[in-house]
Coordinates of C-alpha atoms in Angstrom, one line a residue:
X1 CA 33.8 -27.7 -35.0
X2 CA 30.9 -26.4 -32.9
X3 CA 30.3 -27.2 -29.2
X4 CA 27.0 -28.6 -30.1
X5 CA 27.1 -32.3 -29.3
X6 CA 23.7 -33.1 -27.4
X7 CA 20.7 -32.1 -29.4
X8 CA 16.9 -32.1 -28.4
X9 CA 14.3 -32.0 -31.2
X10 CA 11.0 -31.0 -29.6
X11 CA 8.2 -32.6 -31.9
X12 CA 8.5 -35.9 -33.7
X13 CA 6.2 -35.3 -36.7
X14 CA 7.2 -35.7 -40.4
X15 CA 9.9 -32.9 -40.2
X16 CA 10.9 -33.1 -36.9
X17 CA 11.8 -36.8 -37.1
X18 CA 13.8 -36.2 -40.2
X19 CA 15.8 -33.3 -38.6
X20 CA 16.5 -35.6 -35.7
X21 CA 17.6 -38.4 -37.5
X22 CA 19.8 -36.4 -39.8
X23 CA 21.5 -34.9 -36.9
X24 CA 22.1 -38.3 -35.4
X25 CA 23.3 -39.7 -38.8
X26 CA 25.9 -37.2 -38.7
X27 CA 27.1 -38.2 -35.2
X28 CA 25.2 -35.9 -32.8
X29 CA 23.6 -37.4 -29.8
X30 CA 19.8 -36.6 -30.4
X31 CA 16.7 -36.8 -28.2
X32 CA 13.3 -36.6 -29.5
X33 CA 10.7 -35.1 -27.2
X34 CA 7.0 -35.2 -27.9
X35 CA 4.0 -34.7 -25.6
X36 CA 2.9 -38.2 -24.8
X37 CA 4.0 -41.8 -25.1
X38 CA 1.7 -42.3 -28.2
X39 CA 3.3 -39.3 -30.1
X40 CA 6.9 -40.6 -29.0
X41 CA 6.2 -44.1 -30.2
X42 CA 4.9 -42.7 -33.6
X43 CA 8.1 -40.5 -34.0
X44 CA 10.3 -43.6 -33.3
X45 CA 8.4 -45.4 -36.1
X46 CA 8.8 -42.6 -38.5
X47 CA 12.5 -42.6 -37.8
X48 CA 12.8 -46.3 -38.5
X49 CA 10.9 -45.8 -41.8
X50 CA 13.6 -43.5 -43.2
X51 CA 15.9 -46.4 -43.6
X52 CA 14.8 -47.2 -47.3
X53 CA 15.1 -43.5 -48.2
X54 CA 18.6 -43.1 -46.9
X55 CA 19.6 -46.3 -48.6
X56 CA 18.0 -45.4 -51.9
X57 CA 18.6 -41.9 -52.1
X58 CA 22.2 -41.3 -50.5
X59 CA 23.3 -44.9 -50.6
X60 CA 23.7 -45.3 -47.0
X61 CA 24.4 -48.8 -45.7
X62 CA 22.4 -50.5 -43.1
X63 CA 25.4 -50.2 -40.7
X64 CA 25.5 -46.4 -41.3
X65 CA 21.8 -46.1 -40.7
X66 CA 22.0 -48.3 -37.6
X67 CA 24.7 -46.2 -36.2
X68 CA 22.5 -43.1 -36.6
X69 CA 19.7 -45.0 -34.7
X70 CA 22.0 -45.8 -32.0
X71 CA 22.7 -42.0 -31.4
X72 CA 18.9 -41.5 -30.6
X73 CA 16.7 -41.6 -27.6
X74 CA 13.0 -40.8 -27.2
X75 CA 11.0 -39.4 -24.4
X76 CA 7.8 -37.8 -23.2
X77 CA 9.4 -36.2 -20.3
X78 CA 10.6 -32.5 -21.3
X79 CA 12.9 -32.1 -18.3
X80 CA 14.8 -35.4 -19.1
X81 CA 14.9 -34.5 -22.8
X82 CA 16.6 -31.1 -22.3
X83 CA 18.8 -31.6 -19.3
X84 CA 22.0 -32.0 -21.2
X85 CA 20.9 -30.2 -24.3
X86 CA 23.5 -27.8 -26.1
X87 CA 20.7 -27.1 -28.7
X88 CA 17.0 -27.7 -28.8
X89 CA 15.4 -27.6 -32.1
X90 CA 11.7 -26.8 -31.9
X91 CA 9.3 -28.6 -34.4
X92 CA 6.0 -28.4 -32.7
X93 CA 2.8 -27.6 -34.7
X94 CA 2.6 -24.2 -36.5
X95 CA 0.0 -22.8 -33.9
X96 CA 1.3 -19.5 -32.0
X97 CA -0.5 -20.8 -28.6
X98 CA 1.3 -24.1 -28.7
X99 CA 4.7 -22.4 -29.4
X100 CA 4.4 -19.7 -26.8
X101 CA 3.4 -22.4 -24.2
X102 CA 6.2 -24.6 -25.2
X103 CA 9.0 -22.0 -25.0
X104 CA 7.7 -20.8 -21.6
X105 CA 8.0 -24.4 -20.3
X106 CA 11.2 -24.9 -21.9
X107 CA 12.9 -21.8 -20.6
X108 CA 12.2 -23.1 -17.0
X109 CA 13.9 -26.6 -17.7
X110 CA 17.0 -26.0 -20.3
X111 CA 20.3 -25.2 -19.0
X112 CA 21.2 -21.4 -19.2
X113 CA 23.7 -21.9 -22.0
X114 CA 21.3 -24.1 -24.2
X115 CA 20.7 -22.6 -27.6
X116 CA 17.0 -22.6 -28.9
X117 CA 16.1 -22.7 -32.6
X118 CA 12.8 -22.8 -34.2
X119 CA 11.9 -24.8 -37.3
X120 CA 8.8 -22.6 -37.8
X121 CA 7.8 -22.3 -41.3
X122 CA 6.1 -18.9 -41.0
X123 CA 6.7 -17.1 -37.8
X124 CA 10.1 -14.9 -37.3
X125 CA 12.2 -15.3 -34.1
X126 CA 11.0 -12.0 -32.4
X127 CA 7.5 -13.6 -32.3
X128 CA 8.5 -16.1 -29.6
X129 CA 11.8 -14.5 -28.2
X130 CA 10.3 -13.0 -25.1
X131 CA 9.0 -16.5 -24.2
X132 CA 12.5 -18.1 -24.4
X133 CA 14.1 -16.1 -21.4
X134 CA 17.2 -15.9 -23.8
X135 CA 16.5 -13.9 -26.8
X136 CA 20.2 -13.5 -27.5
X137 CA 20.5 -17.4 -27.9
X138 CA 17.2 -17.8 -29.9
X139 CA 16.8 -18.0 -33.7
X140 CA 15.1 -19.8 -36.5
X141 CA 16.6 -22.8 -38.5
X142 CA 14.3 -24.0 -41.0
X143 CA 14.5 -27.3 -43.0
X144 CA 13.0 -28.4 -46.1
X145 CA 11.3 -31.7 -46.3
X146 CA 13.4 -34.8 -47.1
X147 CA 16.4 -33.1 -45.3
X148 CA 18.8 -35.8 -46.6
X149 CA 18.1 -34.7 -50.3
X150 CA 16.8 -31.1 -50.0
X151 CA 19.6 -30.1 -47.7
X152 CA 19.0 -26.5 -46.9
X153 CA 18.8 -24.9 -43.5
X154 CA 17.5 -21.4 -43.7
X155 CA 18.8 -19.4 -40.7
X156 CA 17.3 -16.2 -39.4
X157 CA 17.9 -14.2 -36.2
X158 CA 16.2 -11.4 -34.6
X159 CA 17.8 -8.2 -33.7
X160 CA 18.6 -9.7 -30.2
X161 CA 20.5 -12.7 -31.3
X162 CA 23.9 -13.0 -30.6
X163 CA 26.2 -12.9 -33.7
X164 CA 28.3 -15.6 -32.2
X165 CA 25.2 -17.9 -31.5
X166 CA 24.0 -17.1 -35.1
X167 CA 27.4 -18.2 -36.7
X168 CA 27.5 -21.3 -34.4
X169 CA 24.3 -22.3 -35.8
X170 CA 25.6 -21.7 -39.3
X171 CA 28.5 -24.0 -38.6
X172 CA 26.1 -26.6 -37.0
X173 CA 24.1 -26.8 -40.1
X174 CA 27.1 -27.5 -42.2
X175 CA 28.2 -30.2 -39.6
X176 CA 24.9 -32.2 -40.3
X177 CA 25.2 -31.8 -44.0
X178 CA 23.0 -28.8 -44.8
X179 CA 23.8 -25.9 -47.0
X180 CA 23.1 -22.7 -44.7
X181 CA 20.9 -20.3 -46.3
X182 CA 21.7 -17.1 -44.3
X183 CA 18.9 -14.4 -44.0
X184 CA 20.1 -10.9 -43.3
X185 CA 17.0 -9.8 -41.5
X186 CA 13.6 -11.4 -40.4
X187 CA 11.2 -12.4 -43.3
X188 CA 8.2 -14.6 -42.7
X189 CA 8.5 -17.7 -44.9
X190 CA 12.2 -17.1 -45.2
X191 CA 13.6 -17.5 -48.9
X192 CA 12.0 -20.9 -49.8
X193 CA 8.6 -20.4 -48.5
X194 CA 8.4 -16.7 -49.7
X195 CA 8.9 -18.3 -53.1
X196 CA 6.7 -21.5 -52.6
X197 CA 3.6 -20.2 -50.8
X198 CA 2.3 -18.0 -53.9
X199 CA 2.5 -21.3 -55.9
X200 CA 0.6 -23.3 -53.4
X201 CA -1.9 -20.7 -52.9
X202 CA -2.6 -20.5 -56.7
X203 CA -3.0 -24.4 -56.8
X204 CA -5.4 -24.1 -53.7
X205 CA -7.5 -21.6 -55.7
X206 CA -7.6 -23.6 -58.9
X207 CA -8.7 -26.8 -57.1
X208 CA -10.8 -25.1 -54.5
X209 CA -13.0 -23.4 -57.1
X210 CA -13.1 -26.5 -59.4
X211 CA -11.1 -24.8 -62.2
X212 CA -8.7 -27.8 -62.4
X213 CA -8.2 -31.1 -60.6
X214 CA -4.9 -31.7 -58.7
X215 CA -3.3 -34.0 -61.2
X216 CA -3.9 -31.5 -63.9
X217 CA -2.2 -28.7 -61.9
X218 CA 0.7 -30.8 -61.1
X219 CA 1.2 -32.2 -64.7
X220 CA 1.1 -28.5 -65.9
X221 CA 3.7 -27.2 -63.5
X222 CA 6.0 -30.4 -64.1
X223 CA 5.7 -30.0 -67.9
X224 CA 6.0 -26.2 -67.9
X225 CA 9.0 -26.0 -65.4
X226 CA 10.8 -29.3 -65.3
X227 CA 10.0 -29.5 -61.6
X228 CA 10.1 -33.1 -60.2
X229 CA 6.7 -32.7 -58.7
X230 CA 3.8 -30.2 -58.6
X231 CA 2.0 -28.3 -55.7
X232 CA -0.4 -31.1 -54.7
X233 CA 2.5 -33.6 -54.5
X234 CA 4.3 -30.8 -52.3
X235 CA 1.2 -30.6 -50.2
X236 CA 1.2 -34.5 -49.7
X237 CA 5.0 -34.3 -48.8
X238 CA 4.6 -31.3 -46.2
X239 CA 1.5 -33.2 -44.8
X240 CA -2.2 -31.9 -45.1
X241 CA -2.5 -30.9 -41.4
X242 CA 0.5 -28.6 -41.7
X243 CA -0.7 -27.2 -44.9
X244 CA -4.2 -26.6 -43.5
X245 CA -2.8 -25.0 -40.2
X246 CA -0.6 -22.6 -42.2
X247 CA -3.3 -21.6 -44.8
X248 CA -5.7 -21.0 -41.8
X249 CA -3.2 -18.8 -40.1
X250 CA -2.3 -16.9 -43.1
X251 CA -5.6 -16.5 -44.8
X252 CA -8.0 -16.5 -41.7
X253 CA -11.5 -15.9 -43.0
X254 CA -10.5 -15.1 -46.5
X255 CA -13.6 -16.5 -48.5
X256 CA -11.5 -17.4 -51.5
X257 CA -9.7 -20.1 -49.5
X258 CA -12.9 -21.6 -47.9
X259 CA -13.6 -24.2 -50.6
X260 CA -10.0 -25.5 -50.4
X261 CA -10.1 -25.5 -46.6
X262 CA -13.5 -27.6 -46.6
X263 CA -12.1 -29.9 -49.2
X264 CA -8.7 -30.5 -47.2
X265 CA -10.8 -30.9 -44.0
X266 CA -12.9 -33.7 -45.8
X267 CA -9.6 -35.4 -47.0
X268 CA -8.3 -35.3 -43.3
X269 CA -11.6 -36.7 -41.7
X270 CA -11.2 -39.7 -44.1
X271 CA -7.5 -40.2 -42.9
X272 CA -5.9 -38.9 -46.0
X273 CA -3.3 -36.7 -44.5
X274 CA -0.5 -37.0 -47.1
X275 CA 2.5 -39.1 -47.8
X276 CA 3.1 -39.9 -44.2
X277 CA -0.2 -41.7 -43.9
X278 CA 0.0 -43.4 -47.4
X279 CA -2.7 -41.4 -49.1
X280 CA -3.2 -37.7 -49.8
X281 CA -3.8 -36.3 -53.3
X282 CA -1.8 -39.4 -54.4
X283 CA -1.4 -42.9 -53.0
X284 CA 2.1 -43.9 -51.7
X285 CA 4.7 -45.4 -52.0
X286 CA 4.2 -45.2 -55.8
X287 CA 2.4 -42.1 -56.5
X288 CA 0.9 -41.5 -60.0
X289 CA 3.2 -38.3 -60.5
X290 CA 6.4 -40.4 -60.3
X291 CA 5.1 -42.7 -63.2
X292 CA 7.1 -41.7 -66.4
X293 CA 3.7 -41.9 -68.2
X294 CA 2.2 -39.1 -65.9
X295 CA 3.5 -36.3 -68.2
X296 CA 2.4 -37.9 -71.5
X297 CA -0.7 -36.9 -73.2

């Protein structure tokens, strides 16, 4: 068993709320911190809305789900959120300026022995280690969306990460029901996104340049590989804002991606931000790709 009992998740978005609840479901005392009361209320609602998924997907009972909820608290006060934290898991927006500011503030407030981990999808630990004030206790732990089903935790340290701290996070991942995916050196995108991003970029090109519509792309991928969903369904699950920010950060002013970015921006302006909002490339809770007839001629 690790010595990690009190956990703070910073950022209660789609994935942050899942990480927090999964930890609480497995018996940890968890606090979700977010930047204001409105964001905190939205995070609390996201957590409550996980009930049906846990019951349907892993046969959790209402009693078990409620026990997880009872392990949770929510606050917009960073000092209050981290005062007793053994571990802080950062899941704030994928923008370097936000992350730099967050870690510089966190370093002043967290106890000296608190371990910091980042759920960053694309940035390696050494990017933010100087901001933390404890590079030996800082590393990345990246989760896949729908953590209760896609239960990997990709763990990546920097050259400064204490091996004992690294191993404790590996053990923590196991304690909350994850399969640790251990990386031996820093790699932007870890294992999963190193494999996934080229697929999503290819889909972005096909739709952005009007070569094929999203359903055609997804249908092709699902039939050809046996995958349960295609790249545009994955965009919905990840959230279009996250997809937009990552693409913008990675591709910059690459003209090949401008048509895709313009189309995504238009969708977001219309409130279509993915599964979390009920509509993205598909309409939820009953998306077309989940219909057995979707893959038929």
